[in-house]
């Protein structure tokens, strides 16, 4: 007997609004309620607006270039560690898991997560600090604001409009990252879970990468309350583990523990405050944050990583070399913008040579930045 069905007539396709009305909670952002895009576009026959946003982000050149951009560790330190792209994919995974469990809009979450680090210049925060100083009198440089410039102006993929013409909810979510702490309505839950996913991902993987790079030992990490408790939880399930097995199991436990803690807290807060619509989410205080016990343990880990990893001499050497090269490139291109690629020269009348130079340099990957540096300055 064949197991291949002969007819699909029993399968009724659902429209995006029908599907979302079945799957999403009332406090989720439903595609049908999107306020739309800056440049109006006809609806797609089978993809919702946030699915299209997600696809536009994945097809953008800024997204692809995340693969050669530094997260914390540079290429010279091996190839085990996370790049901006693999970090981004880990964030998307954690945020989507949170979103599915909370019945949020996973398409919006994925679009926001894949986009969240797109504005990073080469060389991670070291590169960002240099460009921010270079533009001190011109409005400064911030990777979250740069992401908005990329979405709205710098990506040129469509004939009808500049940028990617993303849904205004995606731009608003990225805007929340750029103006964190500012007064105003709370971000949508989809935005809040991406932010939480970012924190869960980097707290966990930066420690793993530091172990692999030999900057830390497992014993040192196990003295921190967060790692200590995660190891106790693991050992309750597995009695005898090698140190490599323990390390991997603790990493899994750390993610699972943080996600479970968040879910429990968020569901309680949503119920306690009677939040039942995106409008109510915006009107309430943010609800996606860890319990105070876990927040305290995470803060201790972050302080430790800051001291022992982000400021490790080996990391700092690479950081200083990269910053010196970026500074030289900025000064040279800003003083003689005729050396910029034509599409950045074209932006000078509206943006001035310094912003156009920063846009060009920020768009480079680590690898491309070193190639430009060698071509122009290192002969
Ligand atoms: Mg990130």
Coordinates of C-alpha atoms and ligand atoms in Angstrom, one line a residue:
X1 CA 0.0 0.0 0.0
X2 CA 1.4 3.4 -0.9
X3 CA 2.0 5.8 1.9
X4 CA 2.0 8.8 -0.5
X5 CA -1.3 10.6 -0.3
X6 CA -3.1 10.8 -3.6
X7 CA -5.1 13.9 -2.9
X8 CA -4.3 17.1 -1.0
X9 CA -7.9 18.2 -1.1
X10 CA -8.3 18.0 2.7
X11 CA -5.6 20.6 3.1
X12 CA -7.1 24.1 3.2
X13 CA -4.5 26.8 2.9
X14 CA -4.7 29.5 5.5
X15 CA -4.1 33.2 4.8
X16 CA -1.5 34.9 7.0
X17 CA -4.2 36.7 9.1
X18 CA -6.1 33.4 9.5
X19 CA -3.0 31.6 10.6
X20 CA -2.0 34.3 13.0
X21 CA -5.5 34.5 14.5
X22 CA -5.2 30.8 15.4
X23 CA -1.6 30.8 16.7
X24 CA -0.8 34.2 18.2
X25 CA -1.8 35.5 21.6
X26 CA -3.8 38.8 21.9
X27 CA -0.8 40.7 23.1
X28 CA 1.3 39.6 20.1
X29 CA 1.8 42.0 17.1
X30 CA -0.5 40.6 14.3
X31 CA 0.6 41.3 10.7
X32 CA -2.9 42.6 9.9
X33 CA -2.4 45.4 12.4
X34 CA 0.9 46.6 10.9
X35 CA 0.8 50.3 10.1
X36 CA 2.6 49.5 6.9
X37 CA 5.7 50.8 5.2
X38 CA 6.9 54.3 4.4
X39 CA 6.5 53.7 0.7
X40 CA 3.2 51.8 0.3
X41 CA 3.4 48.5 -1.5
X42 CA 0.7 46.0 -2.5
X43 CA 0.2 43.0 -0.2
X44 CA 2.0 39.8 -1.2
X45 CA -0.3 36.9 -2.1
X46 CA 1.1 34.5 0.5
X47 CA 3.8 36.2 2.6
X48 CA 2.9 38.4 5.5
X49 CA 4.7 41.8 5.9
X50 CA 7.1 40.6 8.5
X51 CA 8.0 37.6 6.5
X52 CA 8.9 39.9 3.6
X53 CA 11.0 42.1 6.0
X54 CA 12.9 39.0 7.2
X55 CA 13.6 38.0 3.6
X56 CA 14.7 41.5 2.6
X57 CA 17.1 41.6 5.6
X58 CA 18.6 38.2 4.7
X59 CA 19.1 39.3 1.0
X60 CA 20.7 42.6 2.0
X61 CA 24.5 42.9 1.6
X62 CA 24.8 44.3 5.1
X63 CA 23.5 41.1 6.5
X64 CA 25.9 38.9 4.5
X65 CA 28.8 41.0 5.6
X66 CA 28.1 40.0 9.3
X67 CA 29.9 36.8 8.5
X68 CA 33.3 38.6 8.4
X69 CA 32.7 41.0 11.3
X70 CA 34.1 40.6 14.8
X71 CA 31.8 39.7 17.7
X72 CA 34.5 39.7 20.4
X73 CA 37.3 37.6 19.0
X74 CA 39.1 38.5 15.7
X75 CA 40.0 36.1 12.9
X76 CA 43.6 36.0 14.1
X77 CA 42.4 34.1 17.3
X78 CA 41.2 31.0 15.4
X79 CA 37.9 29.9 13.8
X80 CA 36.0 28.3 16.7
X81 CA 34.5 31.5 18.0
X82 CA 31.3 33.4 17.1
X83 CA 31.3 36.0 14.3
X84 CA 28.6 38.6 14.2
X85 CA 26.6 36.4 11.9
X86 CA 26.7 33.2 14.0
X87 CA 25.9 35.4 17.1
X88 CA 22.9 36.8 15.2
X89 CA 21.7 33.3 14.3
X90 CA 22.0 32.2 18.0
X91 CA 20.0 35.3 19.0
X92 CA 17.3 34.6 16.4
X93 CA 17.0 31.0 17.7
X94 CA 16.7 31.9 21.4
X95 CA 14.3 34.8 20.6
X96 CA 12.1 32.6 18.4
X97 CA 11.9 29.9 21.1
X98 CA 10.8 32.6 23.6
X99 CA 8.4 33.9 21.0
X100 CA 6.8 30.6 20.2
X101 CA 6.3 29.7 23.8
X102 CA 4.7 33.1 24.4
X103 CA 2.7 32.8 21.2
X104 CA 4.2 36.0 19.7
X105 CA 4.8 36.9 16.1
X106 CA 7.8 34.8 15.1
X107 CA 8.2 36.4 11.7
X108 CA 8.6 39.8 13.3
X109 CA 11.0 38.3 15.9
X110 CA 13.1 36.7 13.2
X111 CA 13.2 40.0 11.2
X112 CA 14.2 42.0 14.3
X113 CA 16.8 39.4 15.5
X114 CA 18.5 39.0 12.1
X115 CA 18.7 42.8 11.8
X116 CA 19.7 43.7 15.3
X117 CA 23.5 43.9 14.8
X118 CA 23.5 44.9 11.1
X119 CA 24.9 48.4 11.9
X120 CA 28.1 47.2 13.5
X121 CA 31.3 48.5 11.8
X122 CA 34.3 46.3 11.4
X123 CA 36.3 45.3 14.6
X124 CA 33.3 45.2 16.9
X125 CA 33.0 47.8 19.6
X126 CA 36.6 48.9 19.0
X127 CA 35.6 50.1 15.6
X128 CA 32.5 51.7 16.8
X129 CA 34.4 53.7 19.4
X130 CA 36.8 55.1 16.8
X131 CA 34.0 56.1 14.4
X132 CA 32.1 57.7 17.3
X133 CA 35.1 59.8 18.2
X134 CA 35.8 60.7 14.5
X135 CA 32.2 62.0 14.2
X136 CA 32.1 63.6 17.7
X137 CA 31.2 67.0 16.1
X138 CA 28.9 65.5 13.5
X139 CA 26.4 63.6 15.6
X140 CA 28.5 60.7 16.6
X141 CA 28.3 57.0 15.5
X142 CA 26.2 54.3 17.1
X143 CA 25.7 50.8 15.6
X144 CA 22.0 50.8 16.4
X145 CA 21.4 54.1 14.6
X146 CA 23.6 53.0 11.8
X147 CA 21.3 50.0 11.3
X148 CA 18.5 52.4 10.7
X149 CA 20.6 54.3 8.1
X150 CA 21.2 51.0 6.3
X151 CA 17.5 50.0 6.4
X152 CA 16.3 53.4 5.2
X153 CA 19.0 54.8 3.0
X154 CA 22.3 52.9 2.4
X155 CA 21.0 49.6 1.0
X156 CA 20.1 50.1 -2.6
X157 CA 18.2 47.0 -3.9
X158 CA 14.9 48.3 -5.2
X159 CA 14.1 50.6 -8.0
X160 CA 11.1 52.3 -6.3
X161 CA 12.5 53.4 -3.0
X162 CA 15.8 53.8 -1.1
X163 CA 16.7 51.3 1.6
X164 CA 14.7 48.2 2.2
X165 CA 11.3 49.9 3.0
X166 CA 10.8 47.6 6.0
X167 CA 7.6 47.6 8.0
X168 CA 7.4 50.5 10.4
X169 CA 7.2 48.0 13.4
X170 CA 10.7 46.7 12.5
X171 CA 12.1 50.2 12.2
X172 CA 10.4 51.1 15.5
X173 CA 11.9 48.0 17.2
X174 CA 15.4 48.9 15.9
X175 CA 14.7 52.5 17.0
X176 CA 14.0 51.2 20.6
X177 CA 17.5 49.7 20.6
X178 CA 19.0 53.0 19.5
X179 CA 17.2 55.0 22.2
X180 CA 17.3 52.6 25.1
X181 CA 16.3 54.1 28.4
X182 CA 14.5 57.1 26.7
X183 CA 11.1 58.0 27.9
X184 CA 8.2 56.8 25.8
X185 CA 6.0 53.7 25.3
X186 CA 7.5 50.3 25.9
X187 CA 8.7 48.2 23.0
X188 CA 6.5 45.5 21.6
X189 CA 7.0 42.1 23.2
X190 CA 8.6 40.8 20.0
X191 CA 11.2 43.6 20.4
X192 CA 11.7 42.8 24.1
X193 CA 12.3 39.1 23.5
X194 CA 15.0 39.8 20.9
X195 CA 16.8 42.0 23.4
X196 CA 16.6 39.2 26.0
X197 CA 17.8 36.7 23.4
X198 CA 20.8 38.9 22.6
X199 CA 21.8 39.0 26.3
X200 CA 21.3 35.2 26.8
X201 CA 23.3 34.4 23.7
X202 CA 26.3 36.7 24.3
X203 CA 26.6 35.9 28.0
X204 CA 26.7 32.2 27.2
X205 CA 28.8 32.2 24.0
X206 CA 31.4 34.7 25.0
X207 CA 32.3 32.5 28.0
X208 CA 32.5 29.5 25.7
X209 CA 34.7 31.3 23.2
X210 CA 36.9 32.6 25.9
X211 CA 37.4 29.0 27.2
X212 CA 38.2 27.8 23.7
X213 CA 40.7 30.6 23.2
X214 CA 42.4 29.7 26.5
X215 CA 41.7 33.2 28.0
X216 CA 39.8 31.5 30.9
X217 CA 39.7 28.1 32.6
X218 CA 36.6 26.1 33.3
X219 CA 37.6 26.1 37.0
X220 CA 37.6 29.9 37.1
X221 CA 34.1 30.1 35.5
X222 CA 32.7 27.4 37.9
X223 CA 33.6 29.7 40.8
X224 CA 31.0 32.2 39.5
X225 CA 27.5 31.8 41.0
X226 CA 25.8 31.4 37.6
X227 CA 28.2 28.7 36.3
X228 CA 28.4 27.1 39.8
X229 CA 24.6 26.6 40.0
X230 CA 24.3 25.5 36.3
X231 CA 27.0 22.9 37.0
X232 CA 25.1 21.6 40.1
X233 CA 21.9 21.3 38.0
X234 CA 23.8 19.3 35.4
X235 CA 25.5 17.0 37.9
X236 CA 22.1 16.2 39.4
X237 CA 21.3 14.6 36.0
X238 CA 24.7 13.3 35.0
X239 CA 27.0 12.0 37.8
X240 CA 30.3 11.6 36.0
X241 CA 31.3 13.9 33.2
X242 CA 34.6 14.8 31.7
X243 CA 35.5 18.5 31.8
X244 CA 34.6 18.9 28.1
X245 CA 31.2 17.2 28.6
X246 CA 30.6 19.3 31.7
X247 CA 31.4 22.5 29.8
X248 CA 29.0 21.7 26.9
X249 CA 26.3 20.6 29.3
X250 CA 26.6 23.7 31.4
X251 CA 26.3 25.9 28.3
X252 CA 23.1 24.2 27.3
X253 CA 21.8 24.4 30.9
X254 CA 22.6 28.1 31.0
X255 CA 20.5 28.9 27.9
X256 CA 17.7 26.6 29.1
X257 CA 17.7 28.0 32.6
X258 CA 17.6 31.6 31.4
X259 CA 14.9 31.0 28.9
X260 CA 12.7 29.1 31.4
X261 CA 13.2 31.8 34.0
X262 CA 12.2 34.5 31.5
X263 CA 9.1 32.6 30.4
X264 CA 7.9 32.1 33.9
X265 CA 8.4 35.7 34.8
X266 CA 6.9 37.1 31.6
X267 CA 3.7 35.0 31.7
X268 CA 3.2 36.0 35.4
X269 CA 3.6 39.7 34.6
X270 CA 1.4 39.6 31.6
X271 CA -1.4 37.9 33.6
X272 CA -0.9 40.1 36.7
X273 CA -1.1 43.3 34.7
X274 CA -3.9 42.1 32.5
X275 CA -1.9 42.8 29.3
X276 CA -4.1 41.7 26.4
X277 CA -3.1 43.8 23.4
X278 CA 0.0 45.4 21.8
X279 CA -1.4 48.8 23.0
X280 CA -1.4 47.4 26.6
X281 CA 2.2 46.2 26.1
X282 CA 3.3 49.7 25.0
X283 CA 1.4 51.3 27.9
X284 CA 2.9 49.0 30.6
X285 CA 6.5 48.9 31.8
X286 CA 8.7 46.3 29.9
X287 CA 7.9 42.8 31.1
X288 CA 10.7 40.7 29.6
X289 CA 13.5 40.6 32.1
X290 CA 15.1 37.9 34.3
X291 CA 14.2 37.2 37.9
X292 CA 16.3 39.3 40.4
X293 CA 18.3 36.2 41.4
X294 CA 19.3 35.4 37.9
X295 CA 19.8 39.0 37.0
X296 CA 22.3 39.3 39.8
X297 CA 24.2 36.2 38.7
X298 CA 24.3 37.4 35.1
X299 CA 25.7 40.8 36.2
X300 CA 28.5 39.0 38.1
X301 CA 29.3 37.0 35.0
X302 CA 29.2 40.1 32.8
X303 CA 31.6 42.0 35.1
X304 CA 33.9 39.0 35.1
X305 CA 33.9 38.7 31.3
X306 CA 34.4 42.4 31.0
X307 CA 37.5 42.3 33.2
X308 CA 39.0 39.0 32.0
X309 CA 37.9 38.7 28.4
X310 CA 36.9 42.0 26.8
X311 CA 40.0 43.7 28.3
X312 CA 42.4 40.7 28.0
X313 CA 45.8 41.8 26.7
X314 CA 45.5 39.5 23.8
X315 CA 42.1 41.1 22.8
X316 CA 43.4 44.6 23.6
X317 CA 46.4 44.2 21.2
X318 CA 44.1 43.4 18.3
X319 CA 41.8 46.1 19.3
X320 CA 44.5 48.8 19.3
X321 CA 45.9 47.7 16.0
X322 CA 42.4 47.8 14.4
X323 CA 41.6 51.2 15.9
X324 CA 44.8 52.8 14.6
X325 CA 44.1 51.5 11.1
X326 CA 40.5 52.6 11.1
X327 CA 41.5 56.1 12.4
X328 CA 44.1 56.4 9.6
X329 CA 41.6 55.4 7.0
X330 CA 38.9 57.8 8.3
X331 CA 41.3 60.7 8.4
X332 CA 42.6 60.0 4.9
X333 CA 39.2 59.5 3.2
X334 CA 37.5 62.4 5.0
X335 CA 40.3 64.7 3.9
X336 CA 40.3 63.4 0.3
X337 CA 36.8 62.0 -0.3
X338 CA 37.5 61.6 -4.0
X339 CA 39.2 58.3 -2.9
X340 CA 35.8 57.0 -1.7
X341 CA 33.9 54.6 -3.9
X342 CA 31.6 56.6 -6.2
X343 CA 28.4 55.6 -4.4
X344 CA 29.7 57.2 -1.2
X345 CA 31.0 60.2 -3.0
X346 CA 27.5 60.7 -4.3
X347 CA 26.2 61.0 -0.7
X348 CA 28.5 63.9 0.2
X349 CA 26.2 66.8 -0.9
X350 CA 23.5 65.6 1.6
X351 CA 25.7 64.0 4.3
X352 CA 29.1 65.8 4.1
X353 CA 32.4 64.0 3.6
X354 CA 32.8 62.8 7.2
X355 CA 29.5 61.0 7.5
X356 CA 30.0 59.5 4.0
X357 CA 33.4 58.3 5.0
X358 CA 32.0 56.7 8.2
X359 CA 29.2 55.0 6.2
X360 CA 31.8 53.5 3.8
X361 CA 34.1 52.3 6.5
X362 CA 31.3 51.0 8.7
X363 CA 30.0 48.9 5.9
X364 CA 33.3 47.1 5.5
X365 CA 33.9 43.7 7.0
X366 CA 37.1 43.2 9.2
X367 CA 38.7 41.5 6.2
X368 CA 37.8 44.2 3.7
X369 CA 38.9 46.9 6.1
X370 CA 42.4 45.3 6.3
X371 CA 42.5 45.0 2.5
X372 CA 41.6 48.6 2.1
X373 CA 44.2 49.6 4.7
X374 CA 46.9 47.6 2.9
X375 CA 46.0 48.9 -0.5
X376 CA 46.1 52.6 0.6
X377 CA 48.4 52.9 3.6
X378 CA 50.6 49.8 4.2
X379 CA 53.1 49.8 1.4
Ligands
LIG1 MG1 23.9 41.3 19.4

